GROMACS .gro file of C-alpha atoms in nm:
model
  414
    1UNK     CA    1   0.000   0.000   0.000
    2UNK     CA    2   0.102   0.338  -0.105
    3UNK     CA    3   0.181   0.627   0.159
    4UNK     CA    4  -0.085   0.894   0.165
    5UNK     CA    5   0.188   1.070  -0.044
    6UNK     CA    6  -0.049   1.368  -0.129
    7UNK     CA    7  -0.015   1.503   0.220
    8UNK     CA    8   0.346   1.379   0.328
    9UNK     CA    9   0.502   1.540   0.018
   10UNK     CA   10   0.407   1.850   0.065
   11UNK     CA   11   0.488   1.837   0.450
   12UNK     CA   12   0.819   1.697   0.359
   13UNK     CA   13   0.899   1.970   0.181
   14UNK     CA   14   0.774   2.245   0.374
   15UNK     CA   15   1.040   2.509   0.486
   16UNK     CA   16   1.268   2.412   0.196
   17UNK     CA   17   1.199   2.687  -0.031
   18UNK     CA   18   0.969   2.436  -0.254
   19UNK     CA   19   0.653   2.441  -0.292
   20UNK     CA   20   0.516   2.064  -0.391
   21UNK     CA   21   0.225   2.128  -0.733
   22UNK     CA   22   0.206   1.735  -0.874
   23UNK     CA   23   0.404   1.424  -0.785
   24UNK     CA   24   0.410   1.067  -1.024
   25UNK     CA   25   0.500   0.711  -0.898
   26UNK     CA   26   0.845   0.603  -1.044
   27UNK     CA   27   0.951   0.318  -0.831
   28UNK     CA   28   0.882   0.078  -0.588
   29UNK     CA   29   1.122  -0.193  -0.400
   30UNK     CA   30   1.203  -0.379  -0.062
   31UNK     CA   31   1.432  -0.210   0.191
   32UNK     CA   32   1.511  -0.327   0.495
   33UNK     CA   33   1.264  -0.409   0.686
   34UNK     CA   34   0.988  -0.202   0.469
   35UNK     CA   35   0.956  -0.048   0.154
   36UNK     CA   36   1.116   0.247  -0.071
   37UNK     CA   37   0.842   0.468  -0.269
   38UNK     CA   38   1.022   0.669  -0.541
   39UNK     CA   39   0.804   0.971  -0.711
   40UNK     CA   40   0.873   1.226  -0.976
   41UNK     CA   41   0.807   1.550  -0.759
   42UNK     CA   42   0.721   1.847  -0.966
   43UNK     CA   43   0.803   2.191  -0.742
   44UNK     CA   44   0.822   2.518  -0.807
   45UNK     CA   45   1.067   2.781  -0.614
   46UNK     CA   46   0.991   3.154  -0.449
   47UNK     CA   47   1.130   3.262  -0.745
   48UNK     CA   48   0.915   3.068  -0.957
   49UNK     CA   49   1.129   2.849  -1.153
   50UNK     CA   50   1.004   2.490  -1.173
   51UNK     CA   51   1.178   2.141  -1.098
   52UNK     CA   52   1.130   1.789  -1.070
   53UNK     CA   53   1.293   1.601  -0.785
   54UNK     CA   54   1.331   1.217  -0.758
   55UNK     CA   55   1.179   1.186  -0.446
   56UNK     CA   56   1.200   0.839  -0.203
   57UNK     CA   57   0.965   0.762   0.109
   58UNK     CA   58   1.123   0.489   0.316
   59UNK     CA   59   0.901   0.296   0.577
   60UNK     CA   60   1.244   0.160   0.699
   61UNK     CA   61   1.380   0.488   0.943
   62UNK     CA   62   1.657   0.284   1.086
   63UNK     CA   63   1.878   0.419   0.831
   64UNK     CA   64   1.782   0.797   0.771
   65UNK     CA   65   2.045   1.071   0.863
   66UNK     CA   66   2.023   1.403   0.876
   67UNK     CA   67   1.902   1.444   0.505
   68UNK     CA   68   1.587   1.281   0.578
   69UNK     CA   69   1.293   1.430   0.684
   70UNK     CA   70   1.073   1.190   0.967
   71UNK     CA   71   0.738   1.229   0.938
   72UNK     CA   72   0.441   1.012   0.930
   73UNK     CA   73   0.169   0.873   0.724
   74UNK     CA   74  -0.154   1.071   0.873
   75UNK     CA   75  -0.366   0.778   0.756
   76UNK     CA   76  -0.196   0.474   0.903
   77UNK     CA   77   0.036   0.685   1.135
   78UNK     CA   78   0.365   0.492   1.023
   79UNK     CA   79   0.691   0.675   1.076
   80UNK     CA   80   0.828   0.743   0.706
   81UNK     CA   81   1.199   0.892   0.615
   82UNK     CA   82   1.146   1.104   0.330
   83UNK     CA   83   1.481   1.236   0.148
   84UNK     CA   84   1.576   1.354  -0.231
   85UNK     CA   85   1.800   1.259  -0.458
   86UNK     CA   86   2.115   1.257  -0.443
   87UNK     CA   87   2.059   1.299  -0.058
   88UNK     CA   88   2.094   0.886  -0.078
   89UNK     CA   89   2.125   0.813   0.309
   90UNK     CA   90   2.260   0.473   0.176
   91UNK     CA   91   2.558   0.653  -0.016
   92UNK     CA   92   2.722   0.924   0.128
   93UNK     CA   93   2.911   0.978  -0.136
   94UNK     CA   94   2.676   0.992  -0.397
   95UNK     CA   95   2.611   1.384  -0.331
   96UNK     CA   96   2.953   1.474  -0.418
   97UNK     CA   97   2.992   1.332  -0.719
   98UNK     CA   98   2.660   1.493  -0.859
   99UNK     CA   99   2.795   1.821  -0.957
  100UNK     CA  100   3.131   1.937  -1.155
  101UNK     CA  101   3.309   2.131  -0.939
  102UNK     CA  102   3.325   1.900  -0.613
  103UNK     CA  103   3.390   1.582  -0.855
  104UNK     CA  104   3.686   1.806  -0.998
  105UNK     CA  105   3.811   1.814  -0.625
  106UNK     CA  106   3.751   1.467  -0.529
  107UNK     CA  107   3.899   1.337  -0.832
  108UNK     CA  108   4.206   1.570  -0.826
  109UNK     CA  109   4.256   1.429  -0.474
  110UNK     CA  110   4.324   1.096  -0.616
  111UNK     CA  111   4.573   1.153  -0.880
  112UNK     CA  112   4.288   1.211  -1.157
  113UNK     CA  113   4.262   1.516  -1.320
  114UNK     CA  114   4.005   1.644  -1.520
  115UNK     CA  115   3.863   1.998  -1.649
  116UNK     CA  116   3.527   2.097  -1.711
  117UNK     CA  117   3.386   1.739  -1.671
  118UNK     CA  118   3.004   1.656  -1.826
  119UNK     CA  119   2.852   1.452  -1.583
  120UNK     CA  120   2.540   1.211  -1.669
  121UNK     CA  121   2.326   0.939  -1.464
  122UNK     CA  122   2.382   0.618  -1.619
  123UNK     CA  123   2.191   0.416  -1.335
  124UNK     CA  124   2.103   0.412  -0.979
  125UNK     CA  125   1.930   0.208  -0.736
  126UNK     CA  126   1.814   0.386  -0.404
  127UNK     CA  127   2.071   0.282  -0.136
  128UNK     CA  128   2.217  -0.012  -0.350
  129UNK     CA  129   2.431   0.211  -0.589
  130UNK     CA  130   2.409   0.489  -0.840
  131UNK     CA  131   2.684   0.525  -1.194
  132UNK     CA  132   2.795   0.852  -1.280
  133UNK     CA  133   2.925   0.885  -1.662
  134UNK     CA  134   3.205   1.166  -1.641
  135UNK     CA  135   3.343   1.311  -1.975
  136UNK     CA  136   3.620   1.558  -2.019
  137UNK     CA  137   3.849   1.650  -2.279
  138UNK     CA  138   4.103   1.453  -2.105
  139UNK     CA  139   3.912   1.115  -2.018
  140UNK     CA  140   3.580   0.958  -1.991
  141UNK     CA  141   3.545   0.762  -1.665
  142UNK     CA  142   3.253   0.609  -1.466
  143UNK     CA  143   3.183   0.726  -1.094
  144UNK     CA  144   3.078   0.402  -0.896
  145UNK     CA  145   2.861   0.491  -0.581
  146UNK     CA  146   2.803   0.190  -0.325
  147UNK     CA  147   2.791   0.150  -0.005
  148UNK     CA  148   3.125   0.268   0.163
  149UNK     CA  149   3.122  -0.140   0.366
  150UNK     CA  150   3.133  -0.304   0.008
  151UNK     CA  151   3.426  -0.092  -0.133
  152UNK     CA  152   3.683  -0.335  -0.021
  153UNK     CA  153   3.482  -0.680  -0.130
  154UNK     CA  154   3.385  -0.495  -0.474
  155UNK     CA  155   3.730  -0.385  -0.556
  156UNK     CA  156   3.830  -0.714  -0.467
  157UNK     CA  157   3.589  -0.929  -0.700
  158UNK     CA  158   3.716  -0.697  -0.994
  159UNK     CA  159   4.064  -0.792  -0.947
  160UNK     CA  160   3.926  -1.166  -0.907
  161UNK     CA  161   3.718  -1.133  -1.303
  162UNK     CA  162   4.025  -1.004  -1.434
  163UNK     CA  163   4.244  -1.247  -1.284
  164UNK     CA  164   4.055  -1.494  -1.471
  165UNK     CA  165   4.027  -1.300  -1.810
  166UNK     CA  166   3.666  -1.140  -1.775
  167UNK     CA  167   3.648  -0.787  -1.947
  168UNK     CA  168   3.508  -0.632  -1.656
  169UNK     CA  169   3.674  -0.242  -1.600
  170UNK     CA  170   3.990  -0.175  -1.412
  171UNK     CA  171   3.962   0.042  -1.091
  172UNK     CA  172   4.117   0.336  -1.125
  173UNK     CA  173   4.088   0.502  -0.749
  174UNK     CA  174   3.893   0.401  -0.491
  175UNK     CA  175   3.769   0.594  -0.188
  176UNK     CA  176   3.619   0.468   0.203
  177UNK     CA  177   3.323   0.630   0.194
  178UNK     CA  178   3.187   0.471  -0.129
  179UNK     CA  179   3.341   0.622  -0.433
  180UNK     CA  180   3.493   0.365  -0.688
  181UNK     CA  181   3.666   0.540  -1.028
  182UNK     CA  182   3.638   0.300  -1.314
  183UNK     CA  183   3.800   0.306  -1.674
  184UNK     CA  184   3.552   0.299  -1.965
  185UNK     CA  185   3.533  -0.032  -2.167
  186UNK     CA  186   3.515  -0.069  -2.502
  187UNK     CA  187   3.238  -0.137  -2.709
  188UNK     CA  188   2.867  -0.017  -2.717
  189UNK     CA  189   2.572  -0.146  -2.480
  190UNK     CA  190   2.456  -0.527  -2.660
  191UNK     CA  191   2.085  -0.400  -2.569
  192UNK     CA  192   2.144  -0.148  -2.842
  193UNK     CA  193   2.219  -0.401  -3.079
  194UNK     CA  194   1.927  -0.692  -3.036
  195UNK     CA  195   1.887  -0.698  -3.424
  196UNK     CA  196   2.203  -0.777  -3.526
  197UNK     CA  197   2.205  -1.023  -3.219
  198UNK     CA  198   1.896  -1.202  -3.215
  199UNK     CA  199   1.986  -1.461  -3.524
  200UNK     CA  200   2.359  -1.478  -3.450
  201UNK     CA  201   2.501  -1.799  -3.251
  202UNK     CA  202   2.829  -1.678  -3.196
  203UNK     CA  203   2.678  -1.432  -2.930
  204UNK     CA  204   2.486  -1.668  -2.774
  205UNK     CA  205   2.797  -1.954  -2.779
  206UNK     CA  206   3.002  -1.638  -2.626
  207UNK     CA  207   2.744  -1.610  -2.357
  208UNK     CA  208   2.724  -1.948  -2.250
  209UNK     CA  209   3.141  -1.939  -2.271
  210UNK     CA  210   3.163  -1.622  -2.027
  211UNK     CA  211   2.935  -1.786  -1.758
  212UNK     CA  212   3.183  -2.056  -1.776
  213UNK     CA  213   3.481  -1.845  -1.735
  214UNK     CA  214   3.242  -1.647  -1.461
  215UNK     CA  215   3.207  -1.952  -1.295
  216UNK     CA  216   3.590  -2.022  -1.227
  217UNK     CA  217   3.646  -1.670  -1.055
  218UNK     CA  218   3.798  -1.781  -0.683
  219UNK     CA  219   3.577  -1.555  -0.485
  220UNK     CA  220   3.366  -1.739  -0.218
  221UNK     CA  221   3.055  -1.472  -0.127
  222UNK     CA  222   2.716  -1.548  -0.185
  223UNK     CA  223   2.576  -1.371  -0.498
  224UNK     CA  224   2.295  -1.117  -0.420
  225UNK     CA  225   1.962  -1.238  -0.362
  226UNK     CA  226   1.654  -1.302  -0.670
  227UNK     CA  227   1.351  -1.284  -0.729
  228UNK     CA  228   1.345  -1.657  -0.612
  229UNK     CA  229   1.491  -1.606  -0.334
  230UNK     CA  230   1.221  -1.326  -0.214
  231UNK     CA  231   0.909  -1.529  -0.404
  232UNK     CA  232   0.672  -1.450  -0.088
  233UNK     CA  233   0.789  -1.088  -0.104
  234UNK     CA  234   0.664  -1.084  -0.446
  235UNK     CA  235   0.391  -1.312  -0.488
  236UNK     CA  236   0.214  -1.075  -0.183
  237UNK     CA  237   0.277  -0.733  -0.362
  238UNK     CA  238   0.184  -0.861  -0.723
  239UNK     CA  239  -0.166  -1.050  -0.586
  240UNK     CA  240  -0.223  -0.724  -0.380
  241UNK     CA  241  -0.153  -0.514  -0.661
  242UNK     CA  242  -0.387  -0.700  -0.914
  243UNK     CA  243  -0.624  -0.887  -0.695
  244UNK     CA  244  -0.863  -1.010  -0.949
  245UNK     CA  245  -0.544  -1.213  -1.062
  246UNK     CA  246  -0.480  -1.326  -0.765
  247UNK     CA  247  -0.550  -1.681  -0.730
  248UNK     CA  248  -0.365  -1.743  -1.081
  249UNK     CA  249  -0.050  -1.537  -0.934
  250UNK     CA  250  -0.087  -1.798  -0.624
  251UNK     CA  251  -0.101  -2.058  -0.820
  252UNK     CA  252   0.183  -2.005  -1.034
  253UNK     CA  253   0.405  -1.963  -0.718
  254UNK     CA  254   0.260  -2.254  -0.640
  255UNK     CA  255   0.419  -2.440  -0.955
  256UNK     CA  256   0.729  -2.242  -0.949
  257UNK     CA  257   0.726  -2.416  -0.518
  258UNK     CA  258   0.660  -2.783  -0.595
  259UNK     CA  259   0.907  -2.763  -0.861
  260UNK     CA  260   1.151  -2.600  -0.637
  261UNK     CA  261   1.085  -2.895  -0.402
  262UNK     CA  262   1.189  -3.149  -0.632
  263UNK     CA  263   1.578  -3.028  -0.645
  264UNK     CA  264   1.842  -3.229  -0.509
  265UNK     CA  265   2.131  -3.063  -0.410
  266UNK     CA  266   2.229  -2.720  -0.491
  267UNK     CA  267   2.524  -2.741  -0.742
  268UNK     CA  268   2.676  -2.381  -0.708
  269UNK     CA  269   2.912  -2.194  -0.878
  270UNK     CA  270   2.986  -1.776  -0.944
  271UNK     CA  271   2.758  -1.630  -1.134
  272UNK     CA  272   2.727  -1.220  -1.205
  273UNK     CA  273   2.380  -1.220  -1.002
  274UNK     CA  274   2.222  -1.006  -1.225
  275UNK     CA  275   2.260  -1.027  -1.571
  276UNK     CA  276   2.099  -0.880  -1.856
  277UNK     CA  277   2.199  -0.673  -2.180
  278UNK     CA  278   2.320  -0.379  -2.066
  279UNK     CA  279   2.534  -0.529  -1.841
  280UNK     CA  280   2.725  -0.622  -2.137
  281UNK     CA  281   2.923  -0.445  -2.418
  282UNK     CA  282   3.017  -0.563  -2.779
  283UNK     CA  283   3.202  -0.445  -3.052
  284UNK     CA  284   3.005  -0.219  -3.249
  285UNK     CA  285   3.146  -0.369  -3.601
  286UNK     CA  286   3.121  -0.745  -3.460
  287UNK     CA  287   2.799  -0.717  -3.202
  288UNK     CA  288   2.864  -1.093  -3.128
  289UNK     CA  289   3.158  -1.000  -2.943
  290UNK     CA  290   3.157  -0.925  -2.576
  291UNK     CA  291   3.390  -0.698  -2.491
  292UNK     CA  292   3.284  -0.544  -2.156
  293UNK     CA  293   3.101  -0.716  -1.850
  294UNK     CA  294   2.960  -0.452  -1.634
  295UNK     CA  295   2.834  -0.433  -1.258
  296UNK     CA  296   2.986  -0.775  -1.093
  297UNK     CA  297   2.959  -0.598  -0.734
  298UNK     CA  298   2.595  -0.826  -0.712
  299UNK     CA  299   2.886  -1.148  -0.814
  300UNK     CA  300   2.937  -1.454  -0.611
  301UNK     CA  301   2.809  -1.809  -0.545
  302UNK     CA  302   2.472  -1.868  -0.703
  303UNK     CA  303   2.342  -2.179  -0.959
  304UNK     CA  304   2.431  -2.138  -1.291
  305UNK     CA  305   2.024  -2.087  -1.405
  306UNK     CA  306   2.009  -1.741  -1.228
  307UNK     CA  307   2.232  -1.536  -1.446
  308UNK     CA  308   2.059  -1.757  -1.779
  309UNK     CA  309   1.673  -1.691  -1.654
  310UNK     CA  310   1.796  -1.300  -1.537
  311UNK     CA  311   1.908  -1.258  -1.904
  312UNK     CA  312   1.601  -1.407  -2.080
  313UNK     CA  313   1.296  -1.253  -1.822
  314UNK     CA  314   1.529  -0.941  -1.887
  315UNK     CA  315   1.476  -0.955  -2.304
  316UNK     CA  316   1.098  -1.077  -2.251
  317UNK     CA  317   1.042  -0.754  -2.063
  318UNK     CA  318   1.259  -0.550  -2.316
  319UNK     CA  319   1.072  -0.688  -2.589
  320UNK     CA  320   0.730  -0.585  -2.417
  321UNK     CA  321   0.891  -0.224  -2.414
  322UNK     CA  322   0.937  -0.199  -2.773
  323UNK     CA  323   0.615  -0.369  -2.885
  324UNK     CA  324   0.475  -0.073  -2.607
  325UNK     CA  325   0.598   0.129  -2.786
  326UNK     CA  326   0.561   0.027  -3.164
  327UNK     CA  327   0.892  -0.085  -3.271
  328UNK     CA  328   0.730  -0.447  -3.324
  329UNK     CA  329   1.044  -0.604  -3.501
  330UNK     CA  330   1.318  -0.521  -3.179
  331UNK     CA  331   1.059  -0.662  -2.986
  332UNK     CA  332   1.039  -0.987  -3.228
  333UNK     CA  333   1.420  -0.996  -3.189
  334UNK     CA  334   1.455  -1.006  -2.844
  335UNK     CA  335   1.225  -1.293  -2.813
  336UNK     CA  336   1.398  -1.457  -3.061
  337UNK     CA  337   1.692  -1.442  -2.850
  338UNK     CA  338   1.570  -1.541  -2.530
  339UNK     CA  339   1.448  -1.836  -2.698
  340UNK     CA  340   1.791  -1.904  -2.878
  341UNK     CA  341   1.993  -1.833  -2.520
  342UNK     CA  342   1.739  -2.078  -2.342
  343UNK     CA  343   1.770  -2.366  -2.545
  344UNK     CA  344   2.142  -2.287  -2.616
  345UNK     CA  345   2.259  -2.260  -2.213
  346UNK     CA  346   2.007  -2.546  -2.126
  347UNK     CA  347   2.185  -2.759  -2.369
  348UNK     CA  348   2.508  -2.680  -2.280
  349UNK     CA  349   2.469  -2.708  -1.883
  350UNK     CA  350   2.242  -2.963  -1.765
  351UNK     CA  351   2.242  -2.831  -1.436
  352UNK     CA  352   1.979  -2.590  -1.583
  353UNK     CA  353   1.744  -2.857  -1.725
  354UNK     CA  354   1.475  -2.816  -1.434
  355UNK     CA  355   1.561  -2.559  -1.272
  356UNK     CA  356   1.552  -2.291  -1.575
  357UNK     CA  357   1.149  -2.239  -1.608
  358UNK     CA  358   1.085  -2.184  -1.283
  359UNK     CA  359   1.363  -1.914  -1.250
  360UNK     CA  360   1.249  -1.727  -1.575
  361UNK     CA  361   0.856  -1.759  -1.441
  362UNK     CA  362   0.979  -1.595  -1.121
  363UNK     CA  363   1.228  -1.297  -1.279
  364UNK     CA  364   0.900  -1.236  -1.510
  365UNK     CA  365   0.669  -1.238  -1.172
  366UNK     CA  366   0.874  -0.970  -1.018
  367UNK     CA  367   0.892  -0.752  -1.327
  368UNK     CA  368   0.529  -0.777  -1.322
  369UNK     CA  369   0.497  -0.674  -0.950
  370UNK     CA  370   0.741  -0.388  -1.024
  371UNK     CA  371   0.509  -0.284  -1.315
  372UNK     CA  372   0.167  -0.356  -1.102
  373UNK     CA  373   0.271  -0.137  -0.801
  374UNK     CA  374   0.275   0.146  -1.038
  375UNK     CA  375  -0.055   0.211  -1.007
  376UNK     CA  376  -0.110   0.304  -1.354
  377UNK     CA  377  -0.348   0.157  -1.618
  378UNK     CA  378  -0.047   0.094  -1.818
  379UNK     CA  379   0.176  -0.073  -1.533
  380UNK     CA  380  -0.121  -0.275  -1.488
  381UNK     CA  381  -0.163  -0.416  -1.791
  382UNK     CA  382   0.203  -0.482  -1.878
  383UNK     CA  383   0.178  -0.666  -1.526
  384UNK     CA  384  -0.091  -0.864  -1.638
  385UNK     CA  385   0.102  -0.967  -1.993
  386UNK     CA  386   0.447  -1.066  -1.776
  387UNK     CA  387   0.162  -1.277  -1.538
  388UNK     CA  388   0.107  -1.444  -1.880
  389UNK     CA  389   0.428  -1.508  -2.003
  390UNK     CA  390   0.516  -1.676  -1.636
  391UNK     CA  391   0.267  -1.896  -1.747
  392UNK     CA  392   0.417  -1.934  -2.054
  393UNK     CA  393   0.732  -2.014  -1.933
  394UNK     CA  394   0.599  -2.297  -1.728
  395UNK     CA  395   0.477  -2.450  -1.979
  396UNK     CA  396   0.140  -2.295  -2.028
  397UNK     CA  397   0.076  -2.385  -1.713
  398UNK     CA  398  -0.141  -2.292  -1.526
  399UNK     CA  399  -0.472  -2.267  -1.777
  400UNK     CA  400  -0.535  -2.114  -2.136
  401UNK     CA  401  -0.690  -1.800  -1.988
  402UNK     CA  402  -0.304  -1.701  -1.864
  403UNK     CA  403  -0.152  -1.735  -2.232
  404UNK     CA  404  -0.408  -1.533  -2.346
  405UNK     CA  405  -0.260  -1.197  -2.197
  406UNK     CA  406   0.098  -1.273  -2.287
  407UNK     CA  407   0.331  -1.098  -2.562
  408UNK     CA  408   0.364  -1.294  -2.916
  409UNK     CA  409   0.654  -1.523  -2.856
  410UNK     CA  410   0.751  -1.764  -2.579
  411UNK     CA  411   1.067  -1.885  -2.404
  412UNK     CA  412   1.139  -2.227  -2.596
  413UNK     CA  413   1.336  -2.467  -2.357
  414UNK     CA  414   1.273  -2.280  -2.071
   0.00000   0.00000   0.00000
């Protein structure tokens, strides 16, 4: 359930100059022990000028600081931390490496210089990490944020894919309270380049390859936690968040559970922990060749299906993008490839050969739920055509009426 956002917004930002005239829903996740609401905040100043803020409400307070404002919910009464970006409690340094002048500073400090840098978001997650792109005449280099207790395990695992031959970047500098400097790799985004990927086997054989190289990195962590691993977390937002869906949502989890049950052992190996396209760069005049692998601080033990169904629930849900919005042939090719990388790394590692559906149904589940809690009539039904394609994935199981809602194409093998 949603805070009552319309009146703790505009409390939240009392006294700060701003003046609160429309807010959207952007996000939605776990943290901690509650949940992190993300909104597009659209304020206007004493002066007049307008902005919009990326805004978080946290129902966890055990980690706010003295960016956050407490408040509480008047409807339920629930203590909330409300704070904006880059005010990440999370990431202290995050702040200072938003704006030219103090990353010019902090960079100088370790042995980098740089003039007049250009600095763009190339991703965050609220308290998990944020990537700064920083370009100057003199270099291009990516700003890591994380949190300052994982600087010494993440530049460790980097030195650990390298070791082993993985084109993952070189850290440049490193800093305590969060800050990792990394060198640029080569190569454009593959996500950019599904068409010229979608009918070629040499990228998906080079896939496959790399998680077998991945797999013989001597780090000894556990890999960050999936959407398996959180399945009640999800199953109860995604049947809250489209009740009338409900019992077909329970009884998919129910599948994904009893076949689950049926595993013996648990064969594990490194994986990357969360895999998908633009975790991965190719050469723009050979797109079948990987030549960066991006983001390994989620790296460690895992089985080998969770980077494979990451990588296909993450081109299902790319392909249900483009057909959103119109481009119907990128959205043909990357279900063409999901296919192609399901049959192709189920074939090839037989560890995956019952363990592979279920993973994909429950990556596609939580993509719905992330879509559902939206609470827009578009996030809703895009929810209810990932709801399908779990289905889909299982098989078809569990009843005609769930294929009915998916996208055009399946997940062959899977």
């Amino acid at each position: 359930m949603w805070p009552n956002s319309a009146e703790v917004l505009p409390a939240a930002f009392a006294g700060s100059g701003l003046t609160v005239v429309a807010f959207r829903p952007h996000s939605v996740e776990p943290s901690g022990h509650g949940f992190l609401y993300g909104y597009e905040v659209d304020t206007v100043d004493e002066a007049g000028a307008s902005d919009t803020v990326l805004t978080f409400i946290d129902t966890d307070v055990s980690t706010a600081d003295a960016t956050s404002v407490l408040t509480t919910d008047p409807s339920t009464g629930q203590q909330l931390a409300v704070w904006a970006y880059p005010a990440d409690p999370l990431l202290p340094a995050l702040a200072g490496v938003t704006y030219p002048d103090r990353v010019t500073e902090s960079l100088a400090a370790l042995g980098i210089v740089v003039a007049s840098p250009t600095l763009s978001v190339a991703a965050y997650r609220p308290g998990k990490r944020a990537v700064i792109r920083l370009d100057s005449a003199e270099t291009t280099v990516f700003l890591k944020v994380i949190r300052p207790d994982r600087v010494a395990p993440i530049v460790a695992q980097h030195e650990a894919f390298r070791a082993q031959g993985l084109p993952v970047p070189r850290v440049l500098a490193s800093r305590p309270d969060g800050l990792l400097v990394l060198e640029r790799v080569p190569g454009v985004p593959a996500g950019q380049r599904v068409a010229d990927l979608a009918d070629e086997p040499r990228f998906v054989r080079q896939i496959v390859d790399l998680g077998r190289l991945v797999a013989g990195v001597h780090i000894t962590n556990r890999a960050q936690s999936d959407a398996l691993d959180h399945a009640d977390w999800h199953r109860g937002t995604l049947s809250t968040a489209l009740p009338q869906r409900a019992p077909e949502i329970h009884a998919l989890y129910g599948e994904i559970e009893r076949r689950r049950s049926s595993w013996t052992g648990d064969v594990l190996a490194v994986i990357h922990g969360d895999l998908h396209l633009e975790q991965l760069f190719v050469d723009p005049e050979r797109p079948w060749h990987v030549t960066g692998l991006l983001d390994i601080d989620t790296a460690g033990l895992g089985h080998p299906a969770r980077d494979a169904a990451a990588l296909v629930a993450h081109l299902v849900v790319t392909g249900q993008w483009h057909r959103g919005n119109g481009d119907e042939a990128e959205a043909r090719a990357c279900e063409r490839l999901a296919d192609e990388l399901s049959r192709t790394w189920a074939r090839a590692v037989p560890e995956l050969a019952d363990r592979l559906a279920p993973a994909v149904a429950a990556q596609l589940l939580a993509h719905a739920g992330g879509q559902a809690t939206l609470g827009t009539d578009t996030g809703r039904r895009k929810a209810e055509q990932l709801v399908g394609a779990a289905a889909g994935a299982l098989g078809g199981w569990p009843a005609p009426a769930a294929r009915d809602t998916a996208a055009p194409g399946g997940v062959a093998g899977a």
